[in-house]
Amino acid sequence: GLAAARRFAPDITGPVVTLATAHPAKFRDAVERAAGVRPSMPTRISGLFDRDRFDKAGARWSVATDVGAGTSFSMLETMDEAYKVLHLNGQKLTPFNSFYRMTLGNARALGLEKEIGTLDAGTEADIVVLDSRAKSAMEYRMRTAKSLAEELFILQTMGDDRCVAQVYVAGRPMKGTAGAVKQRVLETA
């Protein structure tokens, strides 16, 4: 930040504000307070998803994974990216809304909420059991989590495929680590 300012503008002798960690558009409020000018979004990211506009229009939207159009097959990693994109637009993606989008929200967007997306009797459901302590950084962060919202936020922003403790398809377990998670839940209850 400051070294770059000195290199590109060596004649400036007054105060200098530098934002070295990211583009100023990520810190629009801070830049506006410091410099009196609100920076615009860079052209390369000005077309980011505007969730508020879609919600106001009553549009259905969903979240999906696709390496061809995205970066991962992991819904957790995809929701982390969604969180960042919405943050760039000054919008929030709460952990509850994030997990809603992965489940019933996607079913509703597809018009299938009577068939999938819930655990209601008569619906189809494959169940994914997540371990919010699957990675060492998550284990460390979970030590201070005091609510379900905080635990879901940790999963939303730090989780990946390593957090999948068990998958049930048509009621049958497909992966073998759910017992360890169940034991840990019992120990902390």
PDB file of C-alpha atoms in Angstrom:
ATOM      1  CA  GLY A   1       0.000   0.000   0.000  1.00  0.00           C
ATOM      2  CA  LEU A   2       2.237   2.804   1.221  1.00  0.00           C
ATOM      3  CA  ALA A   3       5.274   1.582  -0.732  1.00  0.00           C
ATOM      4  CA  ALA A   4       3.179   1.487  -3.922  1.00  0.00           C
ATOM      5  CA  ALA A   5       1.876   5.013  -3.251  1.00  0.00           C
ATOM      6  CA  ARG A   6       5.428   6.307  -2.799  1.00  0.00           C
ATOM      7  CA  ARG A   7       6.578   4.536  -5.967  1.00  0.00           C
ATOM      8  CA  PHE A   8       3.703   5.732  -8.197  1.00  0.00           C
ATOM      9  CA  ALA A   9       3.208   9.194  -6.660  1.00  0.00           C
ATOM     10  CA  PRO A  10       6.579  10.208  -5.145  1.00  0.00           C
ATOM     11  CA  ASP A  11       5.764  13.943  -5.196  1.00  0.00           C
ATOM     12  CA  ILE A  12       2.810  13.708  -2.788  1.00  0.00           C
ATOM     13  CA  THR A  13       3.746  15.265   0.549  1.00  0.00           C
ATOM     14  CA  GLY A  14       0.307  15.337   2.218  1.00  0.00           C
ATOM     15  CA  PRO A  15      -1.692  12.568   3.850  1.00  0.00           C
ATOM     16  CA  VAL A  16      -2.064   9.353   1.878  1.00  0.00           C
ATOM     17  CA  VAL A  17      -4.811   6.763   2.300  1.00  0.00           C
ATOM     18  CA  THR A  18      -3.901   3.299   1.055  1.00  0.00           C
ATOM     19  CA  LEU A  19      -5.921   0.104   0.982  1.00  0.00           C
ATOM     20  CA  ALA A  20      -3.417  -2.624   0.410  1.00  0.00           C
ATOM     21  CA  THR A  21      -5.517  -5.742   0.949  1.00  0.00           C
ATOM     22  CA  ALA A  22      -8.089  -5.370  -1.828  1.00  0.00           C
ATOM     23  CA  HIS A  23      -9.717  -3.037  -4.310  1.00  0.00           C
ATOM     24  CA  PRO A  24     -11.249   0.068  -2.676  1.00  0.00           C
ATOM     25  CA  ALA A  25     -14.694  -1.023  -3.877  1.00  0.00           C
ATOM     26  CA  LYS A  26     -14.629  -3.641  -1.126  1.00  0.00           C
ATOM     27  CA  PHE A  27     -14.219  -0.853   1.367  1.00  0.00           C
ATOM     28  CA  ARG A  28     -16.474   1.761  -0.226  1.00  0.00           C
ATOM     29  CA  ASP A  29     -17.808   3.117   3.069  1.00  0.00           C
ATOM     30  CA  ALA A  30     -14.321   3.478   4.568  1.00  0.00           C
ATOM     31  CA  VAL A  31     -12.959   5.134   1.432  1.00  0.00           C
ATOM     32  CA  GLU A  32     -15.893   7.538   1.365  1.00  0.00           C
ATOM     33  CA  ARG A  33     -15.354   8.485   5.017  1.00  0.00           C
ATOM     34  CA  ALA A  34     -11.601   8.928   4.542  1.00  0.00           C
ATOM     35  CA  ALA A  35     -11.520  10.603   1.129  1.00  0.00           C
ATOM     36  CA  GLY A  36     -14.999  12.051   0.683  1.00  0.00           C
ATOM     37  CA  VAL A  37     -15.418  10.150  -2.577  1.00  0.00           C
ATOM     38  CA  ARG A  38     -17.336   6.895  -2.985  1.00  0.00           C
ATOM     39  CA  PRO A  39     -15.466   4.653  -5.439  1.00  0.00           C
ATOM     40  CA  SER A  40     -17.453   2.789  -8.067  1.00  0.00           C
ATOM     41  CA  MET A  41     -17.206  -0.936  -8.552  1.00  0.00           C
ATOM     42  CA  PRO A  42     -14.478  -1.951 -10.988  1.00  0.00           C
ATOM     43  CA  THR A  43     -15.867  -2.848 -14.420  1.00  0.00           C
ATOM     44  CA  ARG A  44     -14.758  -6.467 -14.103  1.00  0.00           C
ATOM     45  CA  ILE A  45     -17.016  -6.994 -11.070  1.00  0.00           C
ATOM     46  CA  SER A  46     -19.801  -4.466 -11.697  1.00  0.00           C
ATOM     47  CA  GLY A  47     -22.140  -7.200 -12.977  1.00  0.00           C
ATOM     48  CA  LEU A  48     -22.097  -9.275  -9.783  1.00  0.00           C
ATOM     49  CA  PHE A  49     -25.316 -10.951  -8.710  1.00  0.00           C
ATOM     50  CA  ASP A  50     -27.694  -8.420  -7.153  1.00  0.00           C
ATOM     51  CA  ARG A  51     -29.806 -10.549  -4.823  1.00  0.00           C
ATOM     52  CA  ASP A  52     -31.836  -7.626  -3.500  1.00  0.00           C
ATOM     53  CA  ARG A  53     -32.996  -6.730  -7.010  1.00  0.00           C
ATOM     54  CA  PHE A  54     -34.102 -10.323  -7.658  1.00  0.00           C
ATOM     55  CA  ASP A  55     -35.870 -10.542  -4.294  1.00  0.00           C
ATOM     56  CA  LYS A  56     -37.724  -7.243  -4.843  1.00  0.00           C
ATOM     57  CA  ALA A  57     -38.893  -8.495  -8.239  1.00  0.00           C
ATOM     58  CA  GLY A  58     -40.174 -11.700  -6.643  1.00  0.00           C
ATOM     59  CA  ALA A  59     -37.865 -13.742  -8.865  1.00  0.00           C
ATOM     60  CA  ARG A  60     -36.944 -17.306  -7.982  1.00  0.00           C
ATOM     61  CA  TRP A  61     -33.233 -17.926  -7.770  1.00  0.00           C
ATOM     62  CA  SER A  62     -31.177 -20.834  -6.605  1.00  0.00           C
ATOM     63  CA  VAL A  63     -27.655 -21.888  -5.816  1.00  0.00           C
ATOM     64  CA  ALA A  64     -25.882 -24.738  -7.535  1.00  0.00           C
ATOM     65  CA  THR A  65     -22.425 -26.142  -8.060  1.00  0.00           C
ATOM     66  CA  ASP A  66     -20.753 -26.490 -11.417  1.00  0.00           C
ATOM     67  CA  VAL A  67     -17.051 -26.477 -12.094  1.00  0.00           C
ATOM     68  CA  GLY A  68     -17.736 -25.375 -15.678  1.00  0.00           C
ATOM     69  CA  ALA A  69     -19.379 -22.147 -14.499  1.00  0.00           C
ATOM     70  CA  GLY A  70     -17.952 -21.983 -10.990  1.00  0.00           C
ATOM     71  CA  THR A  71     -15.061 -23.157  -8.899  1.00  0.00           C
ATOM     72  CA  SER A  72     -16.267 -26.183  -6.954  1.00  0.00           C
ATOM     73  CA  PHE A  73     -18.720 -29.063  -6.624  1.00  0.00           C
ATOM     74  CA  SER A  74     -19.016 -28.244  -2.905  1.00  0.00           C
ATOM     75  CA  MET A  75     -22.176 -26.380  -1.873  1.00  0.00           C
ATOM     76  CA  LEU A  76     -20.332 -25.100   1.205  1.00  0.00           C
ATOM     77  CA  GLU A  77     -17.554 -23.585  -0.906  1.00  0.00           C
ATOM     78  CA  THR A  78     -20.146 -22.200  -3.311  1.00  0.00           C
ATOM     79  CA  MET A  79     -22.006 -20.531  -0.439  1.00  0.00           C
ATOM     80  CA  ASP A  80     -18.732 -19.032   0.784  1.00  0.00           C
ATOM     81  CA  GLU A  81     -18.265 -17.487  -2.668  1.00  0.00           C
ATOM     82  CA  ALA A  82     -21.907 -16.303  -2.673  1.00  0.00           C
ATOM     83  CA  TYR A  83     -21.306 -14.687   0.721  1.00  0.00           C
ATOM     84  CA  LYS A  84     -18.289 -12.810  -0.690  1.00  0.00           C
ATOM     85  CA  VAL A  85     -20.077 -11.712  -3.884  1.00  0.00           C
ATOM     86  CA  LEU A  86     -23.068 -10.372  -1.989  1.00  0.00           C
ATOM     87  CA  HIS A  87     -20.730  -8.648   0.473  1.00  0.00           C
ATOM     88  CA  LEU A  88     -19.072  -6.844  -2.447  1.00  0.00           C
ATOM     89  CA  ASN A  89     -22.543  -5.543  -3.366  1.00  0.00           C
ATOM     90  CA  GLY A  90     -23.185  -4.391   0.207  1.00  0.00           C
ATOM     91  CA  GLN A  91     -25.669  -7.241   0.742  1.00  0.00           C
ATOM     92  CA  LYS A  92     -25.681  -9.913   3.424  1.00  0.00           C
ATOM     93  CA  LEU A  93     -26.083 -13.663   3.199  1.00  0.00           C
ATOM     94  CA  THR A  94     -26.951 -14.916   6.647  1.00  0.00           C
ATOM     95  CA  PRO A  95     -26.062 -18.485   7.577  1.00  0.00           C
ATOM     96  CA  PHE A  96     -29.758 -19.351   7.866  1.00  0.00           C
ATOM     97  CA  ASN A  97     -30.493 -17.966   4.401  1.00  0.00           C
ATOM     98  CA  SER A  98     -27.453 -19.756   3.032  1.00  0.00           C
ATOM     99  CA  PHE A  99     -28.610 -23.153   4.289  1.00  0.00           C
ATOM    100  CA  TYR A 100     -32.181 -22.382   3.227  1.00  0.00           C
ATOM    101  CA  ARG A 101     -30.859 -21.742  -0.309  1.00  0.00           C
ATOM    102  CA  MET A 102     -29.074 -25.104  -0.304  1.00  0.00           C
ATOM    103  CA  THR A 103     -32.257 -26.960   0.673  1.00  0.00           C
ATOM    104  CA  LEU A 104     -35.839 -25.706   0.488  1.00  0.00           C
ATOM    105  CA  GLY A 105     -34.828 -22.537  -1.390  1.00  0.00           C
ATOM    106  CA  ASN A 106     -33.475 -24.561  -4.297  1.00  0.00           C
ATOM    107  CA  ALA A 107     -36.543 -26.825  -4.269  1.00  0.00           C
ATOM    108  CA  ARG A 108     -38.839 -23.767  -4.388  1.00  0.00           C
ATOM    109  CA  ALA A 109     -36.831 -22.169  -7.190  1.00  0.00           C
ATOM    110  CA  LEU A 110     -37.391 -25.354  -9.207  1.00  0.00           C
ATOM    111  CA  GLY A 111     -41.067 -25.609  -8.221  1.00  0.00           C
ATOM    112  CA  LEU A 112     -40.400 -28.929  -6.452  1.00  0.00           C
ATOM    113  CA  GLU A 113     -40.965 -27.914  -2.813  1.00  0.00           C
ATOM    114  CA  LYS A 114     -43.764 -30.473  -2.388  1.00  0.00           C
ATOM    115  CA  GLU A 115     -41.383 -33.266  -3.388  1.00  0.00           C
ATOM    116  CA  ILE A 116     -37.898 -32.328  -2.149  1.00  0.00           C
ATOM    117  CA  GLY A 117     -36.095 -29.807   0.040  1.00  0.00           C
ATOM    118  CA  THR A 118     -37.654 -30.709   3.394  1.00  0.00           C
ATOM    119  CA  LEU A 119     -37.844 -33.582   5.840  1.00  0.00           C
ATOM    120  CA  ASP A 120     -41.660 -33.548   5.743  1.00  0.00           C
ATOM    121  CA  ALA A 121     -43.459 -36.895   5.600  1.00  0.00           C
ATOM    122  CA  GLY A 122     -44.091 -37.967   2.021  1.00  0.00           C
ATOM    123  CA  THR A 123     -41.160 -36.050   0.518  1.00  0.00           C
ATOM    124  CA  GLU A 124     -37.910 -37.454  -0.809  1.00  0.00           C
ATOM    125  CA  ALA A 125     -34.755 -36.447   1.009  1.00  0.00           C
ATOM    126  CA  ASP A 126     -31.116 -37.363   0.825  1.00  0.00           C
ATOM    127  CA  ILE A 127     -29.481 -36.112   4.002  1.00  0.00           C
ATOM    128  CA  VAL A 128     -25.968 -34.752   4.453  1.00  0.00           C
ATOM    129  CA  VAL A 129     -24.589 -34.706   8.016  1.00  0.00           C
ATOM    130  CA  LEU A 130     -21.996 -31.952   8.432  1.00  0.00           C
ATOM    131  CA  ASP A 131     -19.168 -31.786  10.959  1.00  0.00           C
ATOM    132  CA  SER A 132     -18.435 -28.167  11.895  1.00  0.00           C
ATOM    133  CA  ARG A 133     -15.116 -29.229  13.467  1.00  0.00           C
ATOM    134  CA  ALA A 134     -13.789 -31.240  10.535  1.00  0.00           C
ATOM    135  CA  LYS A 135     -10.779 -28.996   9.894  1.00  0.00           C
ATOM    136  CA  SER A 136      -8.348 -27.704  12.506  1.00  0.00           C
ATOM    137  CA  ALA A 137      -9.171 -24.045  11.808  1.00  0.00           C
ATOM    138  CA  MET A 138     -12.872 -24.816  12.161  1.00  0.00           C
ATOM    139  CA  GLU A 139     -12.264 -26.738  15.383  1.00  0.00           C
ATOM    140  CA  TYR A 140     -10.417 -23.710  16.747  1.00  0.00           C
ATOM    141  CA  ARG A 141     -13.143 -21.274  15.655  1.00  0.00           C
ATOM    142  CA  MET A 142     -15.909 -23.507  17.061  1.00  0.00           C
ATOM    143  CA  ARG A 143     -14.419 -23.100  20.548  1.00  0.00           C
ATOM    144  CA  THR A 144     -15.931 -19.606  20.685  1.00  0.00           C
ATOM    145  CA  ALA A 145     -19.179 -20.275  18.790  1.00  0.00           C
ATOM    146  CA  LYS A 146     -22.146 -19.666  21.053  1.00  0.00           C
ATOM    147  CA  SER A 147     -25.126 -20.191  18.735  1.00  0.00           C
ATOM    148  CA  LEU A 148     -26.427 -22.206  15.834  1.00  0.00           C
ATOM    149  CA  ALA A 149     -26.045 -19.129  13.624  1.00  0.00           C
ATOM    150  CA  GLU A 150     -22.330 -18.951  14.463  1.00  0.00           C
ATOM    151  CA  GLU A 151     -21.855 -22.666  13.796  1.00  0.00           C
ATOM    152  CA  LEU A 152     -23.637 -22.412  10.447  1.00  0.00           C
ATOM    153  CA  PHE A 153     -21.540 -19.334   9.573  1.00  0.00           C
ATOM    154  CA  ILE A 154     -18.383 -21.343  10.228  1.00  0.00           C
ATOM    155  CA  LEU A 155     -19.661 -24.099   7.934  1.00  0.00           C
ATOM    156  CA  GLN A 156     -20.754 -21.534   5.318  1.00  0.00           C
ATOM    157  CA  THR A 157     -17.433 -19.695   5.174  1.00  0.00           C
ATOM    158  CA  MET A 158     -14.858 -22.344   6.117  1.00  0.00           C
ATOM    159  CA  GLY A 159     -16.499 -25.614   5.113  1.00  0.00           C
ATOM    160  CA  ASP A 160     -15.758 -27.912   2.202  1.00  0.00           C
ATOM    161  CA  ASP A 161     -16.135 -31.597   1.312  1.00  0.00           C
ATOM    162  CA  ARG A 162     -14.108 -32.586   4.384  1.00  0.00           C
ATOM    163  CA  CYS A 163     -17.050 -31.455   6.536  1.00  0.00           C
ATOM    164  CA  VAL A 164     -19.320 -34.157   5.113  1.00  0.00           C
ATOM    165  CA  ALA A 165     -19.469 -36.695   7.929  1.00  0.00           C
ATOM    166  CA  GLN A 166     -22.256 -38.835   6.464  1.00  0.00           C
ATOM    167  CA  VAL A 167     -24.606 -38.980   3.518  1.00  0.00           C
ATOM    168  CA  TYR A 168     -27.912 -40.829   3.594  1.00  0.00           C
ATOM    169  CA  VAL A 169     -29.499 -41.745   0.270  1.00  0.00           C
ATOM    170  CA  ALA A 170     -32.977 -43.247   0.464  1.00  0.00           C
ATOM    171  CA  GLY A 171     -32.334 -43.778   4.177  1.00  0.00           C
ATOM    172  CA  ARG A 172     -29.117 -45.755   3.702  1.00  0.00           C
ATOM    173  CA  PRO A 173     -25.758 -44.434   4.972  1.00  0.00           C
ATOM    174  CA  MET A 174     -23.191 -43.973   2.233  1.00  0.00           C
ATOM    175  CA  LYS A 175     -20.158 -42.876   4.253  1.00  0.00           C
ATOM    176  CA  GLY A 176     -18.752 -44.242   7.500  1.00  0.00           C
ATOM    177  CA  THR A 177     -17.865 -41.391   9.901  1.00  0.00           C
ATOM    178  CA  ALA A 178     -21.272 -40.410  11.328  1.00  0.00           C
ATOM    179  CA  GLY A 179     -20.619 -42.400  14.520  1.00  0.00           C
ATOM    180  CA  ALA A 180     -17.708 -40.143  15.445  1.00  0.00           C
ATOM    181  CA  VAL A 181     -19.839 -37.019  14.943  1.00  0.00           C
ATOM    182  CA  LYS A 182     -22.698 -38.543  16.958  1.00  0.00           C
ATOM    183  CA  GLN A 183     -20.291 -39.346  19.790  1.00  0.00           C
ATOM    184  CA  ARG A 184     -18.885 -35.793  19.750  1.00  0.00           C
ATOM    185  CA  VAL A 185     -22.412 -34.337  19.852  1.00  0.00           C
ATOM    186  CA  LEU A 186     -23.269 -36.533  22.828  1.00  0.00           C
ATOM    187  CA  GLU A 187     -20.088 -35.503  24.632  1.00  0.00           C
ATOM    188  CA  THR A 188     -20.815 -31.776  24.195  1.00  0.00           C
ATOM    189  CA  ALA A 189     -24.529 -31.981  25.032  1.00  0.00           C
TER     190      ALA A 189
END
